Short mmCIF file of C-alpha atoms in Angstrom, two decimals:
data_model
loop_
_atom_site.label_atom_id
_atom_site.label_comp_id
_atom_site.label_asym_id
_atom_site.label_seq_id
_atom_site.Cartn_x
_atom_site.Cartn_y
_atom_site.Cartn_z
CA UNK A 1 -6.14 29.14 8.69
CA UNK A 2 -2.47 28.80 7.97
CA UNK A 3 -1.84 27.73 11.57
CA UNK A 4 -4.48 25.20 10.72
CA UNK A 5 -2.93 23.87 7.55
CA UNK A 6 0.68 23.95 9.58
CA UNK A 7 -0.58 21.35 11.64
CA UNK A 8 -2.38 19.12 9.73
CA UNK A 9 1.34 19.11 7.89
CA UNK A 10 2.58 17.86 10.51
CA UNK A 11 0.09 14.65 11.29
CA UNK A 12 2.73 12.72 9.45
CA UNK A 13 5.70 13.86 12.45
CA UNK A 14 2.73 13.39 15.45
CA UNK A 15 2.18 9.48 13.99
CA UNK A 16 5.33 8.69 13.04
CA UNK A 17 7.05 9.82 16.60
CA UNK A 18 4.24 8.69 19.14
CA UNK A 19 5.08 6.09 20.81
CA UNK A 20 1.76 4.25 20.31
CA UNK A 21 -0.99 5.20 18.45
CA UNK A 22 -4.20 4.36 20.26
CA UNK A 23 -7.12 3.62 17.85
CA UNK A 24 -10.87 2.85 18.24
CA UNK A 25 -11.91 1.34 15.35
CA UNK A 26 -15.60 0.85 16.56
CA UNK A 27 -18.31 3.24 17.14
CA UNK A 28 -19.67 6.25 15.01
CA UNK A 29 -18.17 9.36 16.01
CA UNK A 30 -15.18 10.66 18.13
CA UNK A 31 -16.60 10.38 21.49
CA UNK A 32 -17.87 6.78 21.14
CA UNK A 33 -15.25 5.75 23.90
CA UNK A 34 -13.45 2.58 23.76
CA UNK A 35 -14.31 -0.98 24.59
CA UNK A 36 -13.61 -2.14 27.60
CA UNK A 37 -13.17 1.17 29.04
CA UNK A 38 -15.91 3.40 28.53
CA UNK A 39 -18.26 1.05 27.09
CA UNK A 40 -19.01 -2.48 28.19
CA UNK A 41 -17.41 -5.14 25.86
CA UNK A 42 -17.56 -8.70 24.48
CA UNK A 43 -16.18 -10.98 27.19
CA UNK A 44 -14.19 -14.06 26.56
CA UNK A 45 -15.83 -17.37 28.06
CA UNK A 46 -14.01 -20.31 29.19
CA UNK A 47 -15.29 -23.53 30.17
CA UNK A 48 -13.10 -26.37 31.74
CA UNK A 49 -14.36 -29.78 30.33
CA UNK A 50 -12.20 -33.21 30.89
CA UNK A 51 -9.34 -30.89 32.32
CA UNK A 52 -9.09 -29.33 29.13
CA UNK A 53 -9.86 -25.70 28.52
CA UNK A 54 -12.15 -24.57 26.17
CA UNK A 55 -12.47 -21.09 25.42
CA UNK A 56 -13.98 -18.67 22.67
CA UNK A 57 -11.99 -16.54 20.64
CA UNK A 58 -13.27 -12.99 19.22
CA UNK A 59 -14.13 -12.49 15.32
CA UNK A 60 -10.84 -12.57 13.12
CA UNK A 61 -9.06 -9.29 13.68
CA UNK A 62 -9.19 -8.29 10.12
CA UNK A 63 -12.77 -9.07 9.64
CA UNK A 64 -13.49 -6.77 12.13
CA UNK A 65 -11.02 -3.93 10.85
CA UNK A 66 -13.05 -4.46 7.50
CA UNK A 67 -16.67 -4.33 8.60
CA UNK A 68 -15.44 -0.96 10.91
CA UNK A 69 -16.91 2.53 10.20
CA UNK A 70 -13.32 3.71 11.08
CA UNK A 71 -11.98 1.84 7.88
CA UNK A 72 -13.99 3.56 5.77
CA UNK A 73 -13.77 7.22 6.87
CA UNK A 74 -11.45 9.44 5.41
CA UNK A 75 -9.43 10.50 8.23
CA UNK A 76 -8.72 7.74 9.84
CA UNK A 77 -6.54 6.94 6.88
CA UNK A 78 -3.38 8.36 7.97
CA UNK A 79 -3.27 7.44 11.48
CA UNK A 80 -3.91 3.96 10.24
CA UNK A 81 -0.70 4.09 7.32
CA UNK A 82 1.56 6.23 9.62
CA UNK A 83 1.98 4.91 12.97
CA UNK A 84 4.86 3.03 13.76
CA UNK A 85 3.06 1.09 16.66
CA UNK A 86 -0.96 1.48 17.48
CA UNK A 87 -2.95 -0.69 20.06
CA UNK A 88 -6.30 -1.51 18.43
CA UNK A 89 -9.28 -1.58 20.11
CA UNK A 90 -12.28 -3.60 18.71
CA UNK A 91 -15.82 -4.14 19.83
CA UNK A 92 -14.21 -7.47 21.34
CA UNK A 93 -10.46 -7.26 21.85
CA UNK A 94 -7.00 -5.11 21.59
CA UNK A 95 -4.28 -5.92 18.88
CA UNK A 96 -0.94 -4.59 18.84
CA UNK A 97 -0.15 -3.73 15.61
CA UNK A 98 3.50 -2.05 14.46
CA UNK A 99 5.84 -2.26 11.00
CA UNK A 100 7.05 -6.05 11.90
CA UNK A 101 3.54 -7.67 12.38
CA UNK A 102 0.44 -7.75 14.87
CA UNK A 103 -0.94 -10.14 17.78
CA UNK A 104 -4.17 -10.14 18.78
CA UNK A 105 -5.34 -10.56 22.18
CA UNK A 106 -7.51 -13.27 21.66
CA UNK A 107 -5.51 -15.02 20.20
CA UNK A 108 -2.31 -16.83 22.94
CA UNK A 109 1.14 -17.08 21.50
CA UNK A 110 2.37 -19.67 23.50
CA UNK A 111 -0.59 -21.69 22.69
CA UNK A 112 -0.76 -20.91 18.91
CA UNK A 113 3.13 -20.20 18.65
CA UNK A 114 2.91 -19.53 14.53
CA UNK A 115 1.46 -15.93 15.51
CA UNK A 116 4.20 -14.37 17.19
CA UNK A 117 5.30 -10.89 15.93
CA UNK A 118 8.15 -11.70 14.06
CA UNK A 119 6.77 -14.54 12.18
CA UNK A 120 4.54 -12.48 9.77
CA UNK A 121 6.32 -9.01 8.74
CA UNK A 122 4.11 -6.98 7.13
CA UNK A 123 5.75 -6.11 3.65
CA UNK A 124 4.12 -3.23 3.58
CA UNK A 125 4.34 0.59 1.35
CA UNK A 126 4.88 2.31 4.69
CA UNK A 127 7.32 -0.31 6.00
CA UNK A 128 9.56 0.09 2.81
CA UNK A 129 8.99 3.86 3.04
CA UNK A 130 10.40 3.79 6.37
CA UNK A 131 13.28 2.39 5.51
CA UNK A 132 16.43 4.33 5.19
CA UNK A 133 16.89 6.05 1.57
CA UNK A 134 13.50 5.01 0.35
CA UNK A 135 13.75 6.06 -3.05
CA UNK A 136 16.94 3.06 -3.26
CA UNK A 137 14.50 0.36 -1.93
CA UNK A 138 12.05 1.27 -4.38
CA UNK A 139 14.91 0.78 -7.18
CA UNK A 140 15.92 -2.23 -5.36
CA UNK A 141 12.54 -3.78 -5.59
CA UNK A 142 11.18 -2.52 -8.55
CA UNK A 143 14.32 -1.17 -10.82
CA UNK A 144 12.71 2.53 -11.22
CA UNK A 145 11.83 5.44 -9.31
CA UNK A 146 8.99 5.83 -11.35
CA UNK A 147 7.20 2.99 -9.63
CA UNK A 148 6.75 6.22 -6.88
CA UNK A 149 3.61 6.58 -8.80
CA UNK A 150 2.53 3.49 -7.51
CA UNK A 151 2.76 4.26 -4.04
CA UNK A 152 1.20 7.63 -4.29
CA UNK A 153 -1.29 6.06 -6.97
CA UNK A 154 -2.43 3.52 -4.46
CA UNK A 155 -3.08 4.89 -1.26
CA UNK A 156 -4.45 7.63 -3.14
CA UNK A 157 -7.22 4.80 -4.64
CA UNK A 158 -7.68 3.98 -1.15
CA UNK A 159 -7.92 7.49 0.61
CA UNK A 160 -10.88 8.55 -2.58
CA UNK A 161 -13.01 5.68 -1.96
CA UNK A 162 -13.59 6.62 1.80
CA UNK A 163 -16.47 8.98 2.90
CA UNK A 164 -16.26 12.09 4.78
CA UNK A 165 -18.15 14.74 6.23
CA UNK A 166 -17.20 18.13 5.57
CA UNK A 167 -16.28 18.28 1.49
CA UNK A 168 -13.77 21.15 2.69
CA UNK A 169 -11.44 18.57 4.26
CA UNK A 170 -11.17 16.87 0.50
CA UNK A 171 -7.48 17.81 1.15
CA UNK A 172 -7.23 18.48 4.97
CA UNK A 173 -7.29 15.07 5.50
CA UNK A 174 -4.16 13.76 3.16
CA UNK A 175 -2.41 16.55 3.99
CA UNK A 176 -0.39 14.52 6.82
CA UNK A 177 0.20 11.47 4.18
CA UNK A 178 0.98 14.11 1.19
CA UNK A 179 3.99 15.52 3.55
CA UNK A 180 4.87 12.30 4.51
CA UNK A 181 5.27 11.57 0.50
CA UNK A 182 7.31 14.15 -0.22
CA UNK A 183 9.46 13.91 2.45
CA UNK A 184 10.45 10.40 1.34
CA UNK A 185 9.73 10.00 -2.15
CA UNK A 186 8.54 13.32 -4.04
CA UNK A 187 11.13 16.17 -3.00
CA UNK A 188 9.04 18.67 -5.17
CA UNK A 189 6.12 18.76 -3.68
CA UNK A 190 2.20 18.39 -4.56
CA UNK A 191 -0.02 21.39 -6.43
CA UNK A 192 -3.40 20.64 -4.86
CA UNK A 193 -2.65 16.95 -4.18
CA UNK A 194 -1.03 16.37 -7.43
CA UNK A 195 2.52 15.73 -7.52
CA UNK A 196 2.42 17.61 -10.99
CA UNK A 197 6.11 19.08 -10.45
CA UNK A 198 8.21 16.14 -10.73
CA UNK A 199 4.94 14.37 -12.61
CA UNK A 200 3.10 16.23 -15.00
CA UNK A 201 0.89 13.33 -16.45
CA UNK A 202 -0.58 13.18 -13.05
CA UNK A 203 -3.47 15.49 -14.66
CA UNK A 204 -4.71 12.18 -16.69
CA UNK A 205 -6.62 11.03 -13.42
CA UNK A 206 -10.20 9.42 -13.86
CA UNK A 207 -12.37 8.07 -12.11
CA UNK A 208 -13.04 4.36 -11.08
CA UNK A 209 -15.87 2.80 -13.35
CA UNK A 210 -17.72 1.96 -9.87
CA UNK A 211 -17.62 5.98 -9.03
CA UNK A 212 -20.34 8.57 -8.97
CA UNK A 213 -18.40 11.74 -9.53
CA UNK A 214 -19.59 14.62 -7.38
CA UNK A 215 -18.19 18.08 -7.75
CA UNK A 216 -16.19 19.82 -4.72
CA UNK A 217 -16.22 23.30 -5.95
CA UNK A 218 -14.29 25.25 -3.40
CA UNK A 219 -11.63 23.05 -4.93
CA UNK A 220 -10.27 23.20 -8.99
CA UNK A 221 -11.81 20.32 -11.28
CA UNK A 222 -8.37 19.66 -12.73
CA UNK A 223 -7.29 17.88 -9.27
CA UNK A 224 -9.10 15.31 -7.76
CA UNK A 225 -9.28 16.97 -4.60
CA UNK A 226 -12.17 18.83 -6.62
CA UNK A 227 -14.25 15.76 -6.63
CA UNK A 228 -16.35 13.22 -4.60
CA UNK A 229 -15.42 9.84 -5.51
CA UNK A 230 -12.49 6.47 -6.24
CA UNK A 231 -9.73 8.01 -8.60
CA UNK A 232 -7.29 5.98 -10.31
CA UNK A 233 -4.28 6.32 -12.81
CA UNK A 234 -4.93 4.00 -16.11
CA UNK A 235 -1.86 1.72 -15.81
CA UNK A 236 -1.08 2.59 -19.65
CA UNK A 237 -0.58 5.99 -18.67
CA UNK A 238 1.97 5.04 -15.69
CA UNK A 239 4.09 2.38 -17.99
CA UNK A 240 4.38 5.25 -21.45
CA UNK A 241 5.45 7.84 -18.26
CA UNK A 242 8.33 6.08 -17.41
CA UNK A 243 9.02 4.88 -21.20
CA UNK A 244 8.08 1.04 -21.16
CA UNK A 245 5.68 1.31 -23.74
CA UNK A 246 7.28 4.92 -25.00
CA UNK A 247 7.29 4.97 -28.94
CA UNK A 248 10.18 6.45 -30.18
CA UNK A 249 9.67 9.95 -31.64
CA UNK A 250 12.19 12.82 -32.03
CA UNK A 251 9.54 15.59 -30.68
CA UNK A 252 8.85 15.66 -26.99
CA UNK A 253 5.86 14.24 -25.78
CA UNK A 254 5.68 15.05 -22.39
CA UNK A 255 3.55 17.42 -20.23
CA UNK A 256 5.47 19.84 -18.59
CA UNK A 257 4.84 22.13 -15.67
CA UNK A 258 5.47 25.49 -15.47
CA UNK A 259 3.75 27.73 -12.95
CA UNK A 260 0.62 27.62 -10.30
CA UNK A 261 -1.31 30.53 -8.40
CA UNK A 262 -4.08 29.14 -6.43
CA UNK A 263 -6.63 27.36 -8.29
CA UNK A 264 -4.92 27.88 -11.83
CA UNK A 265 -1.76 25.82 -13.30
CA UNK A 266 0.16 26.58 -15.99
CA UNK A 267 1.27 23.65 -18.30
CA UNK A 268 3.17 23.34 -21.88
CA UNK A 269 2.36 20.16 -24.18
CA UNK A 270 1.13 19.39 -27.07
CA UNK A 271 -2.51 19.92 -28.01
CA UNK A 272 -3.62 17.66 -31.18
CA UNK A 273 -6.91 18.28 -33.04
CA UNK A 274 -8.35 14.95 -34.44
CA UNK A 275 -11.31 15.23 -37.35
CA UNK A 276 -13.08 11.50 -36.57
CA UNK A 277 -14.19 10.16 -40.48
CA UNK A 278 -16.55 7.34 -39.67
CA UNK A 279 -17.43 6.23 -43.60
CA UNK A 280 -16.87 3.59 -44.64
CA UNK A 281 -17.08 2.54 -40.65
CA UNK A 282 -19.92 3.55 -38.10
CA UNK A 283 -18.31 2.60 -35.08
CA UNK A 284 -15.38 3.56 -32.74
CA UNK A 285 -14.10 1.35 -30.43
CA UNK A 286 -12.79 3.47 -27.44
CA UNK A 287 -9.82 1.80 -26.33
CA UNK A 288 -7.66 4.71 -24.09
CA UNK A 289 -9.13 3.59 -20.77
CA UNK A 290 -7.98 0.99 -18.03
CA UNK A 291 -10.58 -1.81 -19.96
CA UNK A 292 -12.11 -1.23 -23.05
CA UNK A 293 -15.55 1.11 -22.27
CA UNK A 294 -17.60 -0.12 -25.88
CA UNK A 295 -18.54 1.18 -29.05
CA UNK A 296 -19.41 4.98 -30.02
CA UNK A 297 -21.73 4.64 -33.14
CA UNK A 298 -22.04 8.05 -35.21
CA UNK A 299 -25.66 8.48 -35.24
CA UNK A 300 -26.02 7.64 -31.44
CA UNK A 301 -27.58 10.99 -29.55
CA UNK A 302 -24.86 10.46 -27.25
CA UNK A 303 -21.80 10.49 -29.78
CA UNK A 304 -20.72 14.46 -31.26
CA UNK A 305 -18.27 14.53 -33.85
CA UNK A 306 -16.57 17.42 -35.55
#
């Protein structure tokens, strides 16, 4: 098992040092082939009318990424964020994709000269993490390390919203991005997925609105590797973390983190208990969320109060 984990550690050294990653981003399991070579594929007709040659061209390359099983499985995420180069393989063509741009085969750059490689860079997270001294573009772009969160926040969104499988590779399968992450941007480390080290308020995950939580249980509730479904961070909670919306208080705040063994974690913070008085009011708007989630009325068989 820990010969297991070693290597999935290292998924983020096997992408980012190939020289190409090849990817199949059609059929529905691993030995599905590829187009072209072990399965027949769409072929490209032309037609010579007027001596002028008309061809067809294959479905847009991203509409075809997007309607793929492989962009919505879990694994695939990695080798998809962390390959330097990759050549694509569609039902109906190959694309070249790397950190400057992409061309697509069906596409001709000599005829249609605007989609050469270097005239779209892709301004990319992984691009910019790439980049020498990471952490300094990140300043350099957005003025505060803090904005980390972001990254990690958003491929994170990404990675919970795809399917897999086996529930027991919940982490397995980030494990190549999550060393990637702290090789680059969070130095400390991750507890279960959570960079709760260096960012304690990383506990206040939820759940999209869209979700349909499912409990993992070989896996603690606290992190979201212990459940099926989107997570986000409420941007509130990211903006007070790094003290734009901070109030100014002499007592300190923060979560802290102390100590973890396995499944447990060990945290210091304050813990405030609230006695709700609804009279002369019989409502409570709810308002700690990303949007607003309604009214809480004290005689509703949902709503307990002290």
């Amino acid at each position: 098992m820990k010969d297991k984990v070693k290597q999935l550690n290292m998924m983020s050294t096997i992408y980012g040092c190939a020289t190409v990653t090849i990817m199949a981003l059609t059929g529905e399991h691993a030995n599905a082939g590829l187009p072209g070579i072990s399965v027949a594929r769409l072929t490209q007709v032309k037609e010579n009318i007027n001596n002028c040659t008309l061809s067809t061209i294959p479905q847009h390359f991203a509409l075809e990424e997007q309607a793929a099983i492989w962009s919505r499985r879990a694994w695939t995420l990695q080798e998809g964020m962390l390959s330097r180069r990759s050549l694509v393989f569609t039902q109906s063509q190959v694309a070249f994709v790397c950190l400057c741009g992409r061309i697509e085969e069906g596409l001709d750059v000599a005829t249609v000269p605007s989609i050469s490689l270097g005239t779209h860079p892709l301004e990319s997270t992984i691009q910019t993490l790439y980049a020498p001294n990471p952490i300094s573009k990140v300043q350099q772009f957005y003025g505060d390390s803090e904005v980390c969160m972001d990254f990690y926040s958003g491929l994170l969104r990404t990675y919970t919203r795809r399917h897999m499988t086996n529930e027991s590779d919940s982490l397995n399968a980030f494990r190549g991005m999550l060393t990637f992450l702290k090789r680059q941007l969070f130095p400390e480390g991750f507890v279960h997925g959570l960079p709760l080290r260096s960012h304690a308020f990383s506990l206040a995950w939820m759940h999209s609105r869209k979700a349909t939580p499912k409990r993992r249980a070989e896996f603690p509730s606290w992190s979201w590797t212990g459940w099926e479904g989107e997570v986000v961070f409420p941007e509130k909670l990211l903006k007070t973390a790094n003290g734009s919306l901070a109030l100014t208080c002499d007592i300190d705040l923060k979560l802290h983190f102390l100590a973890s063994h396995e499944n447990e974690i060990v945290v210091e913070g304050w813990v405030v208990d609230l006695d709700i008085r609804t009279e002369p009011f019989s409502e409570l708007s709810i308002l700690d969320r990303t949007t607003p989630s309604g009214l809480l009325r004290k005689d509703s068989p949902d709503t307990t109060t002290p």
